[in-house]
PDB file of C-alpha atoms and ligand atoms in Angstrom:
ATOM      1  CA  MET B   1      -0.019   0.009   0.000  1.00 70.00           C
ATOM      2  CA  THR B   2       1.246   3.481  -0.764  1.00 95.00           C
ATOM      3  CA  ALA B   3      -0.292   6.046   1.603  1.00 98.00           C
ATOM      4  CA  LYS B   4      -2.211   9.107   0.454  1.00 98.00           C
ATOM      5  CA  LEU B   5      -0.577  12.339   1.530  1.00 98.00           C
ATOM      6  CA  ILE B   6      -2.396  14.583   3.969  1.00 98.00           C
ATOM      7  CA  ASP B   7      -1.726  17.958   2.391  1.00 98.00           C
ATOM      8  CA  GLY B   8      -1.499  20.368   5.288  1.00 98.00           C
ATOM      9  CA  LYS B   9      -0.135  23.123   3.152  1.00 98.00           C
ATOM     10  CA  ASN B  10      -3.153  23.152   0.855  1.00 98.00           C
ATOM     11  CA  PHE B  11      -5.612  22.730   3.706  1.00 98.00           C
ATOM     12  CA  ALA B  12      -4.018  25.589   5.625  1.00 98.00           C
ATOM     13  CA  ALA B  13      -4.170  27.839   2.546  1.00 98.00           C
ATOM     14  CA  GLN B  14      -7.882  27.074   2.180  1.00 98.00           C
ATOM     15  CA  MET B  15      -8.423  27.848   5.873  1.00 98.00           C
ATOM     16  CA  LYS B  16      -6.606  31.145   5.492  1.00 98.00           C
ATOM     17  CA  LYS B  17      -8.846  32.083   2.591  1.00 98.00           C
ATOM     18  CA  GLU B  18     -11.939  31.383   4.652  1.00 98.00           C
ATOM     19  CA  ILE B  19     -10.600  33.364   7.580  1.00 98.00           C
ATOM     20  CA  SER B  20      -9.747  36.317   5.318  1.00 98.00           C
ATOM     21  CA  THR B  21     -13.239  36.252   3.786  1.00 98.00           C
ATOM     22  CA  GLU B  22     -14.871  36.235   7.183  1.00 98.00           C
ATOM     23  CA  ILE B  23     -12.693  39.178   8.411  1.00 98.00           C
ATOM     24  CA  THR B  24     -13.570  41.152   5.263  1.00 98.00           C
ATOM     25  CA  THR B  25     -17.267  40.527   5.804  1.00 98.00           C
ATOM     26  CA  ARG B  26     -16.990  41.536   9.467  1.00 98.00           C
ATOM     27  CA  ARG B  27     -15.105  44.674   8.470  1.00 98.00           C
ATOM     28  CA  GLU B  28     -17.920  45.612   6.089  1.00 98.00           C
ATOM     29  CA  GLU B  29     -20.369  45.111   8.999  1.00 98.00           C
ATOM     30  CA  GLY B  30     -18.358  47.633  11.008  1.00 97.00           C
ATOM     31  CA  HIS B  31     -16.322  45.294  13.230  1.00 97.00           C
ATOM     32  CA  PRO B  32     -12.680  46.136  13.915  1.00 98.00           C
ATOM     33  CA  ASP B  33     -10.106  43.756  12.495  1.00 98.00           C
ATOM     34  CA  PRO B  34      -8.899  41.222  15.049  1.00 98.00           C
ATOM     35  CA  GLY B  35      -5.558  42.017  16.718  1.00 98.00           C
ATOM     36  CA  LEU B  36      -2.811  39.656  17.795  1.00 98.00           C
ATOM     37  CA  ALA B  37       0.060  40.724  20.061  1.00 98.00           C
ATOM     38  CA  VAL B  38       3.274  38.778  19.700  1.00 98.00           C
ATOM     39  CA  ILE B  39       5.953  38.910  22.426  1.00 98.00           C
ATOM     40  CA  LEU B  40       9.361  37.570  21.467  1.00 98.00           C
ATOM     41  CA  VAL B  41      12.162  37.556  24.007  1.00 98.00           C
ATOM     42  CA  GLY B  42      15.764  36.955  22.981  1.00 97.00           C
ATOM     43  CA  GLU B  43      17.588  36.088  19.809  1.00 95.00           C
ATOM     44  CA  ASP B  44      16.729  32.441  19.135  1.00 94.00           C
ATOM     45  CA  PRO B  45      16.922  32.246  15.290  1.00 92.00           C
ATOM     46  CA  ALA B  46      14.185  29.578  14.909  1.00 91.00           C
ATOM     47  CA  SER B  47      11.806  31.707  17.079  1.00 95.00           C
ATOM     48  CA  HIS B  48      12.497  34.780  14.938  1.00 95.00           C
ATOM     49  CA  ILE B  49      11.554  32.795  11.805  1.00 94.00           C
ATOM     50  CA  TYR B  50       8.360  31.459  13.417  1.00 94.00           C
ATOM     51  CA  VAL B  51       7.344  34.910  14.600  1.00 97.00           C
ATOM     52  CA  ARG B  52       8.058  36.438  11.202  1.00 97.00           C
ATOM     53  CA  ASN B  53       5.903  33.776   9.515  1.00 96.00           C
ATOM     54  CA  LYS B  54       3.052  34.258  12.015  1.00 97.00           C
ATOM     55  CA  ARG B  55       3.081  38.023  11.538  1.00 97.00           C
ATOM     56  CA  GLN B  56       3.096  37.628   7.786  1.00 98.00           C
ATOM     57  CA  ALA B  57       0.163  35.188   8.019  1.00 98.00           C
ATOM     58  CA  CYS B  58      -1.761  37.763  10.115  1.00 98.00           C
ATOM     59  CA  ASN B  59      -1.080  40.357   7.456  1.00 98.00           C
ATOM     60  CA  ASP B  60      -2.314  37.935   4.715  1.00 98.00           C
ATOM     61  CA  VAL B  61      -5.734  37.520   6.294  1.00 98.00           C
ATOM     62  CA  GLY B  62      -6.366  40.949   7.763  1.00 98.00           C
ATOM     63  CA  ILE B  63      -5.427  40.388  11.398  1.00 98.00           C
ATOM     64  CA  GLN B  64      -3.484  43.366  12.922  1.00 98.00           C
ATOM     65  CA  SER B  65      -0.293  42.165  14.511  1.00 98.00           C
ATOM     66  CA  PHE B  66       1.355  44.132  17.336  1.00 98.00           C
ATOM     67  CA  TYR B  67       4.970  43.110  17.798  1.00 98.00           C
ATOM     68  CA  TYR B  68       6.950  43.257  21.006  1.00 98.00           C
ATOM     69  CA  PRO B  69      10.534  42.090  20.433  1.00 98.00           C
ATOM     70  CA  LEU B  70      12.472  42.220  23.728  1.00 98.00           C
ATOM     71  CA  PRO B  71      16.222  41.661  24.381  1.00 98.00           C
ATOM     72  CA  ASN B  72      17.463  38.461  26.003  1.00 97.00           C
ATOM     73  CA  GLU B  73      18.282  40.249  29.327  1.00 97.00           C
ATOM     74  CA  THR B  74      14.671  41.487  29.763  1.00 98.00           C
ATOM     75  CA  GLU B  75      13.534  41.141  33.374  1.00 97.00           C
ATOM     76  CA  GLU B  76      10.496  39.032  34.060  1.00 98.00           C
ATOM     77  CA  LYS B  77       8.722  42.033  35.708  1.00 98.00           C
ATOM     78  CA  GLN B  78       8.805  43.914  32.404  1.00 98.00           C
ATOM     79  CA  ILE B  79       7.049  41.015  30.610  1.00 98.00           C
ATOM     80  CA  VAL B  80       4.517  40.755  33.449  1.00 98.00           C
ATOM     81  CA  ASP B  81       3.732  44.443  33.045  1.00 98.00           C
ATOM     82  CA  LEU B  82       3.436  44.092  29.264  1.00 98.00           C
ATOM     83  CA  ILE B  83       1.039  41.132  29.579  1.00 98.00           C
ATOM     84  CA  HIS B  84      -1.133  43.076  32.038  1.00 98.00           C
ATOM     85  CA  GLU B  85      -1.229  46.014  29.640  1.00 98.00           C
ATOM     86  CA  LEU B  86      -2.160  43.785  26.653  1.00 98.00           C
ATOM     87  CA  ASN B  87      -4.817  42.034  28.723  1.00 98.00           C
ATOM     88  CA  GLN B  88      -6.516  45.408  29.100  1.00 98.00           C
ATOM     89  CA  ASP B  89      -6.043  46.647  25.502  1.00 98.00           C
ATOM     90  CA  PRO B  90      -9.309  46.341  23.486  1.00 98.00           C
ATOM     91  CA  LYS B  91      -7.429  46.314  20.190  1.00 98.00           C
ATOM     92  CA  VAL B  92      -5.639  43.107  21.249  1.00 98.00           C
ATOM     93  CA  ASN B  93      -7.823  40.014  21.020  1.00 98.00           C
ATOM     94  CA  GLY B  94      -5.028  37.476  21.261  1.00 98.00           C
ATOM     95  CA  ILE B  95      -1.640  37.351  23.058  1.00 98.00           C
ATOM     96  CA  LEU B  96       1.108  35.065  21.931  1.00 98.00           C
ATOM     97  CA  LEU B  97       4.184  34.599  24.067  1.00 98.00           C
ATOM     98  CA  GLN B  98       6.723  32.890  21.751  1.00 98.00           C
ATOM     99  CA  LEU B  99       8.410  29.955  23.445  1.00 96.00           C
ATOM    100  CA  PRO B 100      11.070  29.052  24.527  1.00 95.00           C
ATOM    101  CA  LEU B 101      11.842  31.985  26.755  1.00 97.00           C
ATOM    102  CA  PRO B 102      15.346  32.609  28.131  1.00 96.00           C
ATOM    103  CA  SER B 103      16.099  30.360  31.113  1.00 95.00           C
ATOM    104  CA  HIS B 104      15.886  33.149  33.741  1.00 96.00           C
ATOM    105  CA  ILE B 105      12.193  33.599  32.949  1.00 97.00           C
ATOM    106  CA  ASP B 106       9.379  31.460  34.389  1.00 97.00           C
ATOM    107  CA  SER B 107       7.442  30.642  31.161  1.00 97.00           C
ATOM    108  CA  ASP B 108       4.633  28.739  32.957  1.00 97.00           C
ATOM    109  CA  GLY B 109       4.039  31.612  35.378  1.00 98.00           C
ATOM    110  CA  LEU B 110       3.795  34.126  32.517  1.00 98.00           C
ATOM    111  CA  LEU B 111       1.451  31.950  30.457  1.00 98.00           C
ATOM    112  CA  GLU B 112      -0.907  31.901  33.457  1.00 98.00           C
ATOM    113  CA  LEU B 113      -1.043  35.712  33.472  1.00 98.00           C
ATOM    114  CA  ILE B 114      -2.501  35.865  29.982  1.00 98.00           C
ATOM    115  CA  ASN B 115      -6.274  36.492  30.109  1.00 98.00           C
ATOM    116  CA  PRO B 116      -7.705  33.042  29.100  1.00 98.00           C
ATOM    117  CA  ASP B 117     -10.031  34.851  26.669  1.00 98.00           C
ATOM    118  CA  LYS B 118      -6.938  36.132  24.795  1.00 98.00           C
ATOM    119  CA  ASP B 119      -4.994  32.839  25.147  1.00 98.00           C
ATOM    120  CA  VAL B 120      -4.922  32.047  21.417  1.00 98.00           C
ATOM    121  CA  ASP B 121      -2.156  29.458  21.858  1.00 98.00           C
ATOM    122  CA  GLY B 122      -4.505  27.557  24.234  1.00 98.00           C
ATOM    123  CA  PHE B 123      -1.754  26.945  26.789  1.00 98.00           C
ATOM    124  CA  HIS B 124      -3.407  28.570  29.823  1.00 98.00           C
ATOM    125  CA  PRO B 125      -4.420  26.029  32.491  1.00 98.00           C
ATOM    126  CA  TYR B 126      -7.991  27.256  32.187  1.00 98.00           C
ATOM    127  CA  ASN B 127      -8.142  26.393  28.478  1.00 98.00           C
ATOM    128  CA  LEU B 128      -6.350  23.063  28.937  1.00 98.00           C
ATOM    129  CA  GLY B 129      -8.715  22.322  31.841  1.00 98.00           C
ATOM    130  CA  ARG B 130     -11.702  23.102  29.595  1.00 98.00           C
ATOM    131  CA  LEU B 131     -10.343  20.671  26.977  1.00 98.00           C
ATOM    132  CA  ALA B 132      -9.800  18.021  29.692  1.00 98.00           C
ATOM    133  CA  GLN B 133     -13.400  18.486  30.816  1.00 98.00           C
ATOM    134  CA  ARG B 134     -14.734  18.137  27.249  1.00 98.00           C
ATOM    135  CA  ARG B 135     -15.798  21.747  27.004  1.00 98.00           C
ATOM    136  CA  PRO B 136     -13.028  23.297  24.888  1.00 98.00           C
ATOM    137  CA  LEU B 137     -12.887  27.011  24.226  1.00 98.00           C
ATOM    138  CA  LEU B 138      -9.481  28.098  22.875  1.00 98.00           C
ATOM    139  CA  ARG B 139      -7.622  24.941  21.902  1.00 98.00           C
ATOM    140  CA  PRO B 140      -3.806  24.459  21.556  1.00 98.00           C
ATOM    141  CA  CYS B 141      -3.001  25.184  17.900  1.00 98.00           C
ATOM    142  CA  THR B 142      -0.983  22.168  16.831  1.00 98.00           C
ATOM    143  CA  PRO B 143      -3.290  19.447  18.153  1.00 98.00           C
ATOM    144  CA  TYR B 144      -6.385  21.367  17.039  1.00 98.00           C
ATOM    145  CA  GLY B 145      -4.902  21.774  13.577  1.00 98.00           C
ATOM    146  CA  ILE B 146      -4.216  18.015  13.481  1.00 98.00           C
ATOM    147  CA  MET B 147      -7.831  17.289  14.432  1.00 98.00           C
ATOM    148  CA  MET B 148      -8.967  19.454  11.473  1.00 98.00           C
ATOM    149  CA  LEU B 149      -6.628  17.485   9.191  1.00 98.00           C
ATOM    150  CA  LEU B 150      -7.987  14.188  10.517  1.00 98.00           C
ATOM    151  CA  ASP B 151     -11.556  15.368  10.013  1.00 98.00           C
ATOM    152  CA  SER B 152     -10.672  16.386   6.450  1.00 98.00           C
ATOM    153  CA  ILE B 153      -9.824  12.758   5.578  1.00 98.00           C
ATOM    154  CA  GLN B 154     -12.941  11.574   7.408  1.00 98.00           C
ATOM    155  CA  GLN B 155     -10.920   9.701   9.968  1.00 98.00           C
ATOM    156  CA  HIS B 156     -12.900   7.374  12.244  1.00 98.00           C
ATOM    157  CA  TYR B 157     -12.172   7.800  15.960  1.00 98.00           C
ATOM    158  CA  LYS B 158     -14.413   5.396  17.848  1.00 98.00           C
ATOM    159  CA  ASN B 159     -12.888   1.994  18.363  1.00 97.00           C
ATOM    160  CA  GLN B 160      -9.561   3.367  17.092  1.00 98.00           C
ATOM    161  CA  HIS B 161      -6.359   3.098  19.055  1.00 98.00           C
ATOM    162  CA  ALA B 162      -4.565   6.433  18.910  1.00 99.00           C
ATOM    163  CA  VAL B 163      -0.939   6.383  20.003  1.00 99.00           C
ATOM    164  CA  ILE B 164       0.838   9.661  20.713  1.00 99.00           C
ATOM    165  CA  VAL B 165       4.634   9.714  21.031  1.00 99.00           C
ATOM    166  CA  GLY B 166       5.706  12.760  23.058  1.00 98.00           C
ATOM    167  CA  ALA B 167       3.951  14.147  26.095  1.00 98.00           C
ATOM    168  CA  SER B 168       4.810  17.858  26.065  1.00 98.00           C
ATOM    169  CA  ASN B 169       2.339  20.503  27.355  1.00 96.00           C
ATOM    170  CA  ILE B 170       2.132  22.082  23.918  1.00 96.00           C
ATOM    171  CA  VAL B 171       1.656  19.020  21.689  1.00 98.00           C
ATOM    172  CA  GLY B 172       1.519  15.507  23.156  1.00 98.00           C
ATOM    173  CA  ARG B 173      -0.726  16.097  26.189  1.00 98.00           C
ATOM    174  CA  PRO B 174      -3.401  18.277  24.549  1.00 98.00           C
ATOM    175  CA  MET B 175      -3.250  15.912  21.495  1.00 99.00           C
ATOM    176  CA  ALA B 176      -4.216  13.049  23.848  1.00 99.00           C
ATOM    177  CA  LEU B 177      -7.112  15.127  25.209  1.00 98.00           C
ATOM    178  CA  GLU B 178      -8.327  15.969  21.674  1.00 98.00           C
ATOM    179  CA  LEU B 179      -8.262  12.318  20.547  1.00 99.00           C
ATOM    180  CA  LEU B 180      -9.921  11.150  23.749  1.00 98.00           C
ATOM    181  CA  LEU B 181     -12.632  13.773  23.218  1.00 98.00           C
ATOM    182  CA  ALA B 182     -13.117  12.514  19.652  1.00 98.00           C
ATOM    183  CA  GLY B 183     -13.716   8.930  20.931  1.00 98.00           C
ATOM    184  CA  CYS B 184     -10.383   7.208  20.482  1.00 98.00           C
ATOM    185  CA  THR B 185      -8.694   4.836  22.948  1.00 98.00           C
ATOM    186  CA  VAL B 186      -5.542   6.718  23.668  1.00 99.00           C
ATOM    187  CA  SER B 187      -1.976   5.681  24.621  1.00 99.00           C
ATOM    188  CA  VAL B 188       0.674   8.259  25.324  1.00 99.00           C
ATOM    189  CA  CYS B 189       4.371   7.274  24.980  1.00 99.00           C
ATOM    190  CA  HIS B 190       7.322   9.336  26.158  1.00 98.00           C
ATOM    191  CA  ARG B 191      11.023   9.115  26.965  1.00 98.00           C
ATOM    192  CA  PHE B 192      10.382   6.524  29.747  1.00 98.00           C
ATOM    193  CA  THR B 193       8.301   4.199  27.571  1.00 98.00           C
ATOM    194  CA  GLY B 194      10.131   0.863  27.465  1.00 97.00           C
ATOM    195  CA  ASP B 195       8.910  -0.769  24.243  1.00 98.00           C
ATOM    196  CA  LEU B 196       7.958   2.009  21.828  1.00 98.00           C
ATOM    197  CA  LYS B 197       7.644  -0.407  18.901  1.00 98.00           C
ATOM    198  CA  HIS B 198       4.944  -2.376  20.811  1.00 98.00           C
ATOM    199  CA  PHE B 199       2.679   0.707  21.035  1.00 98.00           C
ATOM    200  CA  VAL B 200       3.460   2.125  17.582  1.00 99.00           C
ATOM    201  CA  SER B 201       2.711  -1.132  15.788  1.00 98.00           C
ATOM    202  CA  ASP B 202      -0.750  -1.231  17.359  1.00 98.00           C
ATOM    203  CA  ALA B 203      -1.663   2.316  16.418  1.00 99.00           C
ATOM    204  CA  ASP B 204      -4.618   2.955  14.067  1.00 98.00           C
ATOM    205  CA  ILE B 205      -3.787   6.655  14.419  1.00 99.00           C
ATOM    206  CA  LEU B 206      -0.179   7.601  15.196  1.00 99.00           C
ATOM    207  CA  VAL B 207       0.936  11.115  16.154  1.00 99.00           C
ATOM    208  CA  SER B 208       4.607  11.574  16.812  1.00 98.00           C
ATOM    209  CA  ALA B 209       5.984  14.732  18.411  1.00 98.00           C
ATOM    210  CA  THR B 210       9.454  14.217  19.812  1.00 98.00           C
ATOM    211  CA  GLY B 211      11.834  16.070  17.543  1.00 96.00           C
ATOM    212  CA  ILE B 212      14.097  13.000  17.297  1.00 97.00           C
ATOM    213  CA  PRO B 213      14.707  12.369  13.587  1.00 97.00           C
ATOM    214  CA  THR B 214      13.447   8.984  12.334  1.00 95.00           C
ATOM    215  CA  LEU B 215      12.842   7.723  15.911  1.00 98.00           C
ATOM    216  CA  ILE B 216       9.790   5.852  14.504  1.00 98.00           C
ATOM    217  CA  LYS B 217      10.874   3.110  12.061  1.00 98.00           C
ATOM    218  CA  GLY B 218       8.740   2.741   9.014  1.00 98.00           C
ATOM    219  CA  ASP B 219       8.289  -1.005   9.387  1.00 98.00           C
ATOM    220  CA  TRP B 220       6.674  -0.486  12.844  1.00 98.00           C
ATOM    221  CA  ILE B 221       3.625   1.163  11.221  1.00 98.00           C
ATOM    222  CA  LYS B 222       0.392  -0.840  11.329  1.00 98.00           C
ATOM    223  CA  PRO B 223      -0.853  -1.495   7.767  1.00 98.00           C
ATOM    224  CA  GLY B 224      -3.598   1.015   6.957  1.00 98.00           C
ATOM    225  CA  ALA B 225      -2.776   3.398   9.820  1.00 98.00           C
ATOM    226  CA  THR B 226      -3.110   7.158   9.736  1.00 99.00           C
ATOM    227  CA  VAL B 227       0.305   8.686  10.500  1.00 99.00           C
ATOM    228  CA  ILE B 228       0.878  12.257  11.620  1.00 99.00           C
ATOM    229  CA  ASP B 229       4.428  13.559  12.007  1.00 98.00           C
ATOM    230  CA  VAL B 230       4.736  16.691  14.107  1.00 98.00           C
ATOM    231  CA  GLY B 231       8.525  16.509  14.510  1.00 98.00           C
ATOM    232  CA  ILE B 232      10.776  19.046  12.806  1.00 96.00           C
ATOM    233  CA  HIS B 233      14.470  18.467  12.510  1.00 94.00           C
ATOM    234  CA  ARG B 234      16.781  20.478  10.298  1.00 93.00           C
ATOM    235  CA  LEU B 235      19.566  18.550   8.557  1.00 94.00           C
ATOM    236  CA  ALA B 236      23.010  20.038   7.826  1.00 95.00           C
ATOM    237  CA  ASP B 237      21.995  20.679   4.213  1.00 96.00           C
ATOM    238  CA  GLY B 238      19.090  22.841   5.437  1.00 93.00           C
ATOM    239  CA  SER B 239      16.326  20.300   4.582  1.00 95.00           C
ATOM    240  CA  LEU B 240      13.701  19.277   7.148  1.00 95.00           C
ATOM    241  CA  ILE B 241      12.743  15.791   8.327  1.00 97.00           C
ATOM    242  CA  GLY B 242      10.362  14.531  10.956  1.00 98.00           C
ATOM    243  CA  ASP B 243      10.222  11.841  13.621  1.00 98.00           C
ATOM    244  CA  ILE B 244       9.049   9.129  11.250  1.00 98.00           C
ATOM    245  CA  GLU B 245      11.041   7.172   8.664  1.00 98.00           C
ATOM    246  CA  PHE B 246       8.818   8.521   5.906  1.00 98.00           C
ATOM    247  CA  ALA B 247       9.876   6.513   2.833  1.00 97.00           C
ATOM    248  CA  VAL B 248       9.190   3.142   4.520  1.00 98.00           C
ATOM    249  CA  ALA B 249       6.164   4.316   6.586  1.00 98.00           C
ATOM    250  CA  LYS B 250       4.322   5.530   3.502  1.00 98.00           C
ATOM    251  CA  GLU B 251       4.357   2.050   2.059  1.00 98.00           C
ATOM    252  CA  LYS B 252       2.437   0.752   5.086  1.00 98.00           C
ATOM    253  CA  ALA B 253       0.132   3.602   6.101  1.00 98.00           C
ATOM    254  CA  ALA B 254      -3.137   4.530   4.455  1.00 98.00           C
ATOM    255  CA  TRP B 255      -2.608   8.281   5.146  1.00 98.00           C
ATOM    256  CA  ILE B 256       0.529  10.176   6.114  1.00 98.00           C
ATOM    257  CA  THR B 257       1.612  13.795   6.622  1.00 98.00           C
ATOM    258  CA  PRO B 258       4.821  14.920   4.855  1.00 98.00           C
ATOM    259  CA  VAL B 259       7.495  16.997   6.588  1.00 97.00           C
ATOM    260  CA  PRO B 260       7.520  19.844   5.585  1.00 97.00           C
ATOM    261  CA  GLY B 261       4.027  20.643   4.327  1.00 97.00           C
ATOM    262  CA  GLY B 262       1.959  18.593   6.780  1.00 98.00           C
ATOM    263  CA  VAL B 263       1.316  19.735  10.340  1.00 98.00           C
ATOM    264  CA  GLY B 264       3.497  22.906  10.292  1.00 96.00           C
ATOM    265  CA  PRO B 265       1.304  25.120   8.085  1.00 97.00           C
ATOM    266  CA  MET B 266      -1.787  24.018  10.040  1.00 98.00           C
ATOM    267  CA  THR B 267      -0.333  25.346  13.319  1.00 97.00           C
ATOM    268  CA  THR B 268      -0.110  28.872  11.959  1.00 97.00           C
ATOM    269  CA  ALA B 269      -3.525  28.703  10.254  1.00 98.00           C
ATOM    270  CA  THR B 270      -5.086  27.523  13.510  1.00 98.00           C
ATOM    271  CA  LEU B 271      -3.490  30.405  15.393  1.00 98.00           C
ATOM    272  CA  LEU B 272      -5.255  32.784  12.983  1.00 98.00           C
ATOM    273  CA  LYS B 273      -8.530  30.865  13.456  1.00 98.00           C
ATOM    274  CA  ASN B 274      -8.155  31.069  17.258  1.00 98.00           C
ATOM    275  CA  THR B 275      -7.519  34.830  17.018  1.00 98.00           C
ATOM    276  CA  LEU B 276     -10.738  35.299  15.056  1.00 98.00           C
ATOM    277  CA  ILE B 277     -12.649  33.070  17.495  1.00 98.00           C
ATOM    278  CA  ALA B 278     -11.245  35.105  20.393  1.00 98.00           C
ATOM    279  CA  ALA B 279     -12.205  38.384  18.722  1.00 98.00           C
ATOM    280  CA  LYS B 280     -15.724  37.162  18.160  1.00 98.00           C
ATOM    281  CA  ASN B 281     -16.080  35.838  21.677  1.00 97.00           C
ATOM    282  CA  GLN B 282     -14.927  39.172  23.093  1.00 97.00           C
ATOM    283  CA  MET B 283     -17.718  40.922  21.318  1.00 92.00           C
ATOM    284  CA  LYS B 284     -20.330  38.891  23.182  1.00 81.00           C
TER     285      LYS B 284
HETATM  286  P1  NAD O 301       9.489  18.583  23.804  1.00 88.11           P
HETATM  287  O1  NAD O 301      10.941  18.423  23.750  1.00 88.11           O
HETATM  288  O2  NAD O 301       8.835  19.487  24.753  1.00 88.11           O
HETATM  289  O3  NAD O 301       8.860  17.109  24.030  1.00 88.11           O
HETATM  290  C1  NAD O 301       9.383  15.975  23.435  1.00 88.11           C
HETATM  291  C2  NAD O 301       8.627  14.740  23.950  1.00 88.11           C
HETATM  292  O4  NAD O 301       9.219  13.610  23.310  1.00 88.11           O
HETATM  293  C3  NAD O 301       8.774  14.558  25.457  1.00 88.11           C
HETATM  294  O5  NAD O 301       7.473  14.271  25.980  1.00 88.11           O
HETATM  295  C4  NAD O 301       9.669  13.327  25.624  1.00 88.11           C
HETATM  296  O6  NAD O 301       9.300  12.490  26.693  1.00 88.11           O
HETATM  297  C5  NAD O 301       9.381  12.611  24.287  1.00 88.11           C
HETATM  298  N1  NAD O 301      10.540  11.745  23.911  1.00 88.11           N
HETATM  299  C6  NAD O 301      11.819  12.088  23.896  1.00 88.11           C
HETATM  300  N2  NAD O 301      12.571  11.013  23.569  1.00 88.11           N
HETATM  301  C7  NAD O 301      11.707   9.972  23.349  1.00 88.11           C
HETATM  302  C8  NAD O 301      11.875   8.622  22.981  1.00 88.11           C
HETATM  303  N3  NAD O 301      13.061   8.071  22.781  1.00 88.11           N
HETATM  304  N4  NAD O 301      10.746   7.856  22.895  1.00 88.11           N
HETATM  305  C9  NAD O 301       9.538   8.362  23.129  1.00 88.11           C
HETATM  306  N5  NAD O 301       9.316   9.657  23.429  1.00 88.11           N
HETATM  307  C10 NAD O 301      10.395  10.431  23.577  1.00 88.11           C
HETATM  308  O7  NAD O 301       9.036  18.852  22.285  1.00 88.11           O
HETATM  309  P2  NAD O 301       7.729  19.599  21.710  1.00 88.11           P
HETATM  310  O8  NAD O 301       7.773  21.014  21.988  1.00 88.11           O
HETATM  311  O9  NAD O 301       6.504  18.787  22.014  1.00 88.11           O
HETATM  312  O10 NAD O 301       8.050  19.369  20.130  1.00 88.11           O
HETATM  313  C11 NAD O 301       8.277  18.115  19.599  1.00 88.11           C
HETATM  314  C12 NAD O 301       8.649  18.233  18.125  1.00 88.11           C
HETATM  315  O11 NAD O 301       7.569  18.795  17.439  1.00 88.11           O
HETATM  316  C13 NAD O 301       9.841  19.168  17.814  1.00 88.11           C
HETATM  317  O12 NAD O 301      10.514  18.653  16.694  1.00 88.11           O
HETATM  318  C14 NAD O 301       9.167  20.487  17.493  1.00 88.11           C
HETATM  319  O13 NAD O 301       9.988  21.282  16.653  1.00 88.11           O
HETATM  320  C15 NAD O 301       7.970  19.979  16.784  1.00 88.11           C
HETATM  321  N6  NAD O 301       6.847  20.901  16.756  1.00 88.11           N
HETATM  322  C16 NAD O 301       6.238  21.106  15.522  1.00 88.11           C
HETATM  323  C17 NAD O 301       5.119  21.940  15.473  1.00 88.11           C
HETATM  324  C18 NAD O 301       4.495  22.123  14.134  1.00 88.11           C
HETATM  325  O14 NAD O 301       3.695  22.996  14.027  1.00 88.11           O
HETATM  326  N7  NAD O 301       4.818  21.275  13.152  1.00 88.11           N
HETATM  327  C19 NAD O 301       4.625  22.540  16.599  1.00 88.11           C
HETATM  328  C20 NAD O 301       5.218  22.255  17.851  1.00 88.11           C
HETATM  329  C21 NAD O 301       6.342  21.432  17.891  1.00 88.11           C
END
């Protein structure tokens, strides 16, 4: 079997078009354009690229982006004050604190200061708690984007074993909550899992998010499985690969995401969607 590709790039482009159309319609009805504030601390080159892409995507669909680049030595108090200010600003519907932050800053503490109504990354304990209780509001972008991709291929969830490799707060854990909410039986593997192959080879839906290149061997994949690769690893020649041994896995899976062009573009599109949702909710 050769798997069909799940084309995240195309799906994300379609989503962006729909978001742009909705913002134009709302503008014509007299609503202000949604606003997203982006806080970037330090000089991490990958973070600078991510932020540039997110701001460009905002621009493409008509979301105003407000940019707060801060030097590496910024004191935590300064970021606390900025978050409080942005929480109060009616032009700002969403606040994004680009991670990772420099090590002298308590990221979790700062994420908790963001008004949950403006938490467009969906990382606030309130929003994660809502997802855990099956009443999601703003949902973490990468897992929510993956759910939209799975829905687009009419993935079945009930009576399906979903295996997630990676248990981070931003991908693995909320992914488990999403798939549980959808009706899957969920297993979560992580660095202390003894026999990874055992779990992976039983997965009807596999989502891998470790950042370890080709950790998942292609011949472990269950025939006919849906395979989602969140991992991003840059090789010396500049090309990107994921967690999964793609060339072999695609001969066993029914559906598979490429890297790049799979999950990555969906994360940004979902951020835009969340910002629009937040803006609409704040009008209520
Ligand atoms: P993280 O480092 O916070 O978490 C990695 C997880 O992998 C941990 O839970 C760890 O226990 C697990 N792990 C490590 N070694 C393992 C092993 N040998 N077997 C099983 N599990 C193991 O990473 P993260 O922030 O969740 O990101 C993971 C990857 O996804 C990275 O490559 C990141 O760049 C990528 N990512 C991509 C997107 C996207 O939009 N495509 C978004 C977020 C993260």
